[in-house]
XYZ file of C-alpha atoms in Angstrom:
353
model
C -11.765 -16.693 186.711
C -11.188 -18.521 183.436
C -8.073 -18.251 181.287
C -9.364 -15.674 178.814
C -10.739 -13.315 181.439
C -7.492 -13.631 183.382
C -5.515 -12.736 180.273
C -7.710 -9.765 179.486
C -7.525 -8.568 183.072
C -3.761 -8.756 182.856
C -3.757 -6.365 179.923
C -5.824 -3.830 181.842
C -3.618 -4.249 184.888
C -0.624 -3.086 182.851
C -2.316 0.060 181.546
C -2.410 3.520 183.025
C -6.133 3.179 183.659
C -7.071 3.252 187.331
C -10.157 3.160 189.508
C -10.881 3.763 193.138
C -11.979 0.932 195.394
C -15.616 -0.065 195.111
C -17.930 2.229 197.032
C -21.315 0.580 196.587
C -23.473 -1.882 198.570
C -22.209 -5.433 198.921
C -23.425 -7.694 196.104
C -25.935 -10.415 196.958
C -26.205 -13.751 195.166
C -29.133 -16.010 194.486
C -30.410 -18.903 192.372
C -33.705 -19.436 190.610
C -34.931 -22.539 188.800
C -36.597 -22.106 185.396
C -38.800 -25.154 185.071
C -39.370 -26.963 181.757
C -37.081 -24.594 179.894
C -37.356 -25.118 176.146
C -34.316 -24.471 173.955
C -34.393 -23.358 170.316
C -33.504 -26.935 169.312
C -36.727 -28.231 170.871
C -34.849 -29.834 173.756
C -36.260 -29.204 177.223
C -34.621 -29.178 180.643
C -36.986 -29.880 183.550
C -34.902 -27.623 185.801
C -32.512 -24.946 184.514
C -30.562 -23.279 187.323
C -30.017 -19.551 186.830
C -27.572 -17.868 189.177
C -27.611 -14.108 189.607
C -26.083 -11.258 191.583
C -27.812 -8.060 192.676
C -26.476 -4.740 193.921
C -28.815 -2.348 195.710
C -32.305 -2.899 197.068
C -35.344 -4.313 195.220
C -37.117 -0.999 195.882
C -34.679 0.722 193.511
C -35.194 1.275 189.789
C -34.369 -2.035 188.050
C -31.371 -2.255 185.713
C -30.116 -5.392 183.947
C -26.358 -5.806 183.369
C -25.131 -8.558 181.008
C -21.629 -10.075 180.919
C -19.441 -11.285 178.058
C -18.470 -14.726 176.750
C -16.847 -16.916 179.372
C -17.661 -14.411 182.104
C -20.216 -14.182 184.881
C -21.678 -11.558 187.166
C -18.306 -11.489 188.929
C -16.607 -10.257 185.754
C -18.789 -7.119 185.839
C -17.946 -6.300 189.464
C -14.564 -4.826 188.618
C -13.079 -1.475 189.661
C -13.136 -0.298 186.050
C -16.824 -1.149 185.506
C -18.818 -1.391 188.732
C -16.339 0.891 190.478
C -17.046 3.600 187.903
C -20.821 3.122 187.703
C -22.422 1.769 190.906
C -21.113 4.217 193.519
C -22.711 7.355 194.994
C -23.379 9.970 192.333
C -22.296 7.644 189.531
C -24.598 6.800 186.572
C -25.985 3.584 188.134
C -25.821 4.687 191.771
C -26.858 1.558 193.685
C -28.668 3.631 196.304
C -31.170 4.488 193.549
C -30.977 1.518 191.185
C -31.559 -2.204 191.700
C -28.810 -3.768 189.591
C -29.371 -7.339 188.393
C -26.476 -9.301 186.873
C -27.326 -12.866 185.754
C -24.853 -15.622 185.011
C -25.840 -16.654 181.479
C -26.755 -20.230 180.626
C -23.527 -22.237 180.540
C -21.650 -19.621 182.560
C -20.662 -19.002 186.172
C -22.905 -20.833 188.609
C -25.807 -21.315 186.191
C -26.476 -24.732 184.635
C -23.667 -25.784 182.276
C -22.219 -28.880 180.576
C -19.549 -29.433 183.241
C -22.237 -29.994 185.870
C -22.284 -33.579 184.600
C -24.117 -33.714 181.267
C -21.029 -32.861 179.196
C -21.981 -32.845 175.481
C -25.482 -34.142 176.287
C -26.247 -30.660 177.610
C -28.705 -28.936 175.221
C -27.063 -26.776 172.560
C -28.013 -23.231 173.488
C -27.723 -20.024 171.506
C -28.005 -16.335 172.384
C -31.769 -16.388 171.936
C -32.043 -19.111 174.576
C -29.792 -17.149 176.916
C -31.922 -14.008 176.580
C -35.158 -15.958 177.110
C -33.688 -17.424 180.290
C -32.668 -13.957 181.497
C -36.200 -12.713 180.828
C -37.742 -15.551 182.808
C -35.361 -14.921 185.690
C -36.125 -11.200 185.812
C -39.878 -11.362 185.177
C -40.852 -14.639 186.897
C -38.041 -15.182 189.359
C -37.586 -11.607 190.581
C -41.030 -10.275 189.712
C -39.718 -7.264 187.787
C -42.386 -5.755 185.534
C -40.226 -3.228 183.721
C -36.544 -2.293 183.396
C -35.174 1.199 183.188
C -32.074 -0.033 181.358
C -30.463 -3.086 179.789
C -26.701 -2.685 179.396
C -24.300 -5.374 178.236
C -20.720 -5.769 177.089
C -19.433 -7.930 174.196
C -21.682 -11.032 174.298
C -23.797 -9.046 176.737
C -24.011 -6.305 174.122
C -25.304 -8.787 171.572
C -27.787 -10.036 174.151
C -28.913 -6.425 174.668
C -29.772 -6.097 170.987
C -31.845 -9.298 171.208
C -33.594 -8.047 174.366
C -34.717 -4.958 172.466
C -36.250 -7.074 169.726
C -37.703 -9.938 171.765
C -39.131 -7.784 174.572
C -39.413 -4.289 173.041
C -41.737 -2.817 175.676
C -39.881 -4.199 178.689
C -37.174 -1.526 178.978
C -36.835 2.237 178.534
C -33.220 2.307 177.384
C -30.576 -0.022 175.975
C -26.789 0.267 175.925
C -25.272 -2.507 173.792
C -21.478 -2.248 173.971
C -18.636 -3.822 171.990
C -21.135 -5.431 169.636
C -22.969 -5.004 166.351
C -26.660 -5.546 165.504
C -25.647 -7.636 162.509
C -24.872 -11.261 161.696
C -21.930 -12.947 163.403
C -19.525 -13.067 160.486
C -16.184 -12.052 158.980
C -13.034 -12.094 161.138
C -15.022 -12.230 164.385
C -16.638 -15.548 163.507
C -13.669 -16.934 161.576
C -11.340 -16.514 164.553
C -13.925 -18.052 166.896
C -14.351 -21.013 164.559
C -10.583 -21.612 164.320
C -10.246 -21.405 168.110
C -13.037 -23.923 168.648
C -11.801 -26.310 165.936
C -8.320 -26.261 167.484
C -9.763 -27.430 170.802
C -12.117 -30.000 169.240
C -9.288 -31.508 167.168
C -6.905 -31.865 170.096
C -6.715 -35.634 170.772
C -7.060 -34.829 174.474
C -10.578 -33.508 173.823
C -11.830 -36.995 172.877
C -15.238 -35.839 171.683
C -15.892 -34.067 174.963
C -15.096 -37.099 177.120
C -11.673 -35.919 178.260
C -9.943 -36.872 181.487
C -7.858 -33.685 181.519
C -8.324 -30.331 179.837
C -7.039 -30.384 176.220
C -3.431 -29.217 176.057
C -3.974 -27.081 172.944
C -6.754 -25.120 174.589
C -4.524 -22.463 176.147
C -2.722 -21.848 172.835
C -5.995 -21.484 170.930
C -7.379 -19.070 173.508
C -4.182 -17.023 173.623
C -4.055 -16.687 169.836
C -7.690 -15.614 169.670
C -7.173 -13.102 172.468
C -4.183 -11.404 170.841
C -5.851 -11.367 167.419
C -9.202 -9.997 168.564
C -8.641 -7.789 171.620
C -6.070 -5.373 172.986
C -5.931 -2.604 170.383
C -3.220 -1.768 167.861
C -2.010 1.275 169.780
C -2.438 -0.636 173.021
C -0.131 -3.456 171.984
C 2.375 -1.012 170.528
C 2.411 0.704 173.927
C 2.642 -2.489 175.977
C 4.962 -4.481 173.689
C 7.119 -2.077 171.667
C 9.965 -4.630 171.539
C 10.216 -8.345 170.816
C 11.389 -8.930 174.380
C 8.310 -7.286 175.852
C 6.107 -9.131 173.387
C 7.710 -12.415 174.434
C 7.083 -11.538 178.076
C 3.380 -10.946 177.418
C 3.087 -14.239 175.518
C 4.991 -16.135 178.204
C 2.753 -14.658 180.908
C -0.398 -15.684 179.054
C 0.791 -19.218 178.387
C 1.860 -19.601 182.006
C -1.667 -18.955 183.254
C -3.545 -21.967 184.543
C -6.669 -22.836 182.593
C -9.604 -23.138 184.942
C -12.300 -23.126 182.252
C -13.813 -26.486 181.324
C -13.382 -27.270 177.617
C -17.003 -28.289 177.002
C -18.266 -25.206 178.825
C -15.887 -23.056 176.789
C -16.896 -24.542 173.436
C -20.599 -24.155 174.233
C -20.080 -20.556 175.360
C -18.346 -19.418 172.199
C -20.256 -21.594 169.731
C -23.510 -20.088 171.045
C -22.813 -17.009 168.913
C -22.866 -18.919 165.621
C -26.448 -18.006 164.635
C -26.535 -14.528 166.175
C -28.217 -12.172 163.697
C -30.574 -9.481 165.015
C -30.583 -7.469 161.786
C -34.073 -8.504 160.684
C -35.831 -7.163 163.782
C -34.288 -3.739 164.383
C -37.514 -1.887 163.607
C -39.179 -3.631 166.563
C -36.944 -1.883 169.094
C -38.885 0.721 171.097
C -36.268 1.672 173.705
C -33.851 4.570 173.437
C -30.581 3.036 172.228
C -27.040 4.195 172.885
C -24.626 1.798 171.174
C -21.094 2.172 172.545
C -18.147 0.778 170.609
C -14.427 1.494 170.536
C -12.840 2.855 167.382
C -10.089 0.225 167.681
C -12.397 -2.752 168.387
C -10.930 -5.646 166.406
C -14.121 -7.727 166.499
C -16.464 -4.878 165.556
C -14.411 -2.607 163.274
C -16.265 0.671 162.649
C -14.776 1.105 159.169
C -17.191 -1.511 157.786
C -20.071 0.906 158.414
C -22.454 -1.942 159.244
C -23.381 -0.641 162.714
C -24.070 2.899 161.490
C -26.221 1.535 158.676
C -28.153 -0.715 161.043
C -28.792 2.096 163.541
C -30.644 4.071 160.872
C -33.385 1.450 161.224
C -33.704 1.960 164.995
C -36.332 4.536 165.999
C -34.297 6.198 168.744
C -30.766 4.974 168.223
C -27.341 6.578 168.209
C -23.751 5.433 168.554
C -20.904 6.694 170.681
C -17.525 5.661 169.299
C -14.720 5.838 171.851
C -11.689 7.324 170.064
C -8.652 5.077 169.803
C -5.649 6.072 171.883
C -2.722 4.589 173.755
C -5.122 4.154 176.707
C -7.812 2.210 174.838
C -7.545 -1.561 174.460
C -9.534 -2.473 171.368
C -12.398 -4.825 172.124
C -11.565 -4.591 175.836
C -12.043 -0.812 175.970
C -15.700 -0.883 176.993
C -14.761 -2.858 180.088
C -13.673 0.521 181.483
C -16.683 2.760 182.107
C -14.605 5.908 182.575
C -14.716 6.228 178.787
C -18.505 6.631 178.675
C -19.770 7.654 182.114
C -21.008 11.001 180.825
C -22.802 9.532 177.809
C -24.577 6.956 179.977
C -25.587 9.629 182.477
C -27.062 11.733 179.671
C -29.013 8.771 178.289
C -30.588 8.018 181.667
C -31.459 11.686 182.130
C -33.215 11.992 178.755
C -34.695 8.581 177.830
C -38.493 8.605 178.256
C -39.608 6.586 181.260
C -42.673 4.379 181.036
C -44.912 4.061 184.047
C -45.901 0.537 184.959
């Protein structure tokens, strides 16, 4: 688990939210090689390794689950997400669905800069990541059609791109903690500052470091506090300076496992994200789920509501802010939207393939 995911998990661990132990089939892992994969830059990799995890049997109805920045399939197999969705009688009951969770390019056990190429690794963006996911699902696993694509944070942004790039490939989409608009404003500005802090650390040495840059953990911690956790959440968890100091000390004491080049690639990949021009191409039924206290996707701008008016069958569910929600992290807990997801799957038209 990398530093940021560990920090975010720590916040959830201190909340009143709880989940029962996982009660779904054991996950299975696999690898598939996408040959001659062409990136948006024109660069080509003869062999791009794509790691993935599945839950359930291939005879089940296929569902694609997409993780966030710096995560992997493992980061979706949590008690608060998989434990609320994949079990018997739950919305994505793995006895009925075949759940596919890829590790995105540059993440988890898929090909990434730290495998040896360092900064010679092709610069990828979200479009490249989605194209790789499509090749894995369609060519590697032989899936002809998906019932659902659901993703969180970066995975939510990928879900929007899936709907535009492959509009007839899925029946329903649930993009979470994301907006179908250009990466901009505070969200991008904070990312840029975080990345520049790491790049300008002398330890980074243009990507040819011998140890992880010392400023990396401070940059990540600052970004995490500024862009995730929720105003009411932090007031609940750190109502005094002493408790705030304890949270900061705990974060800075965490060991950074993430590789700096991998991390920079992962977060810089969002720089040209902008699905706004293709919203009319989306054919699937769309349920966008955001949290009212999401720092990265603030609902008060109105940009998501305006964009959804251009989607044929699109609506938004906004999770109300409370002392139990955690800003951008809220959608990591499926208890907040189990019912809405169940209703979508019960009503979205199903194409026969």
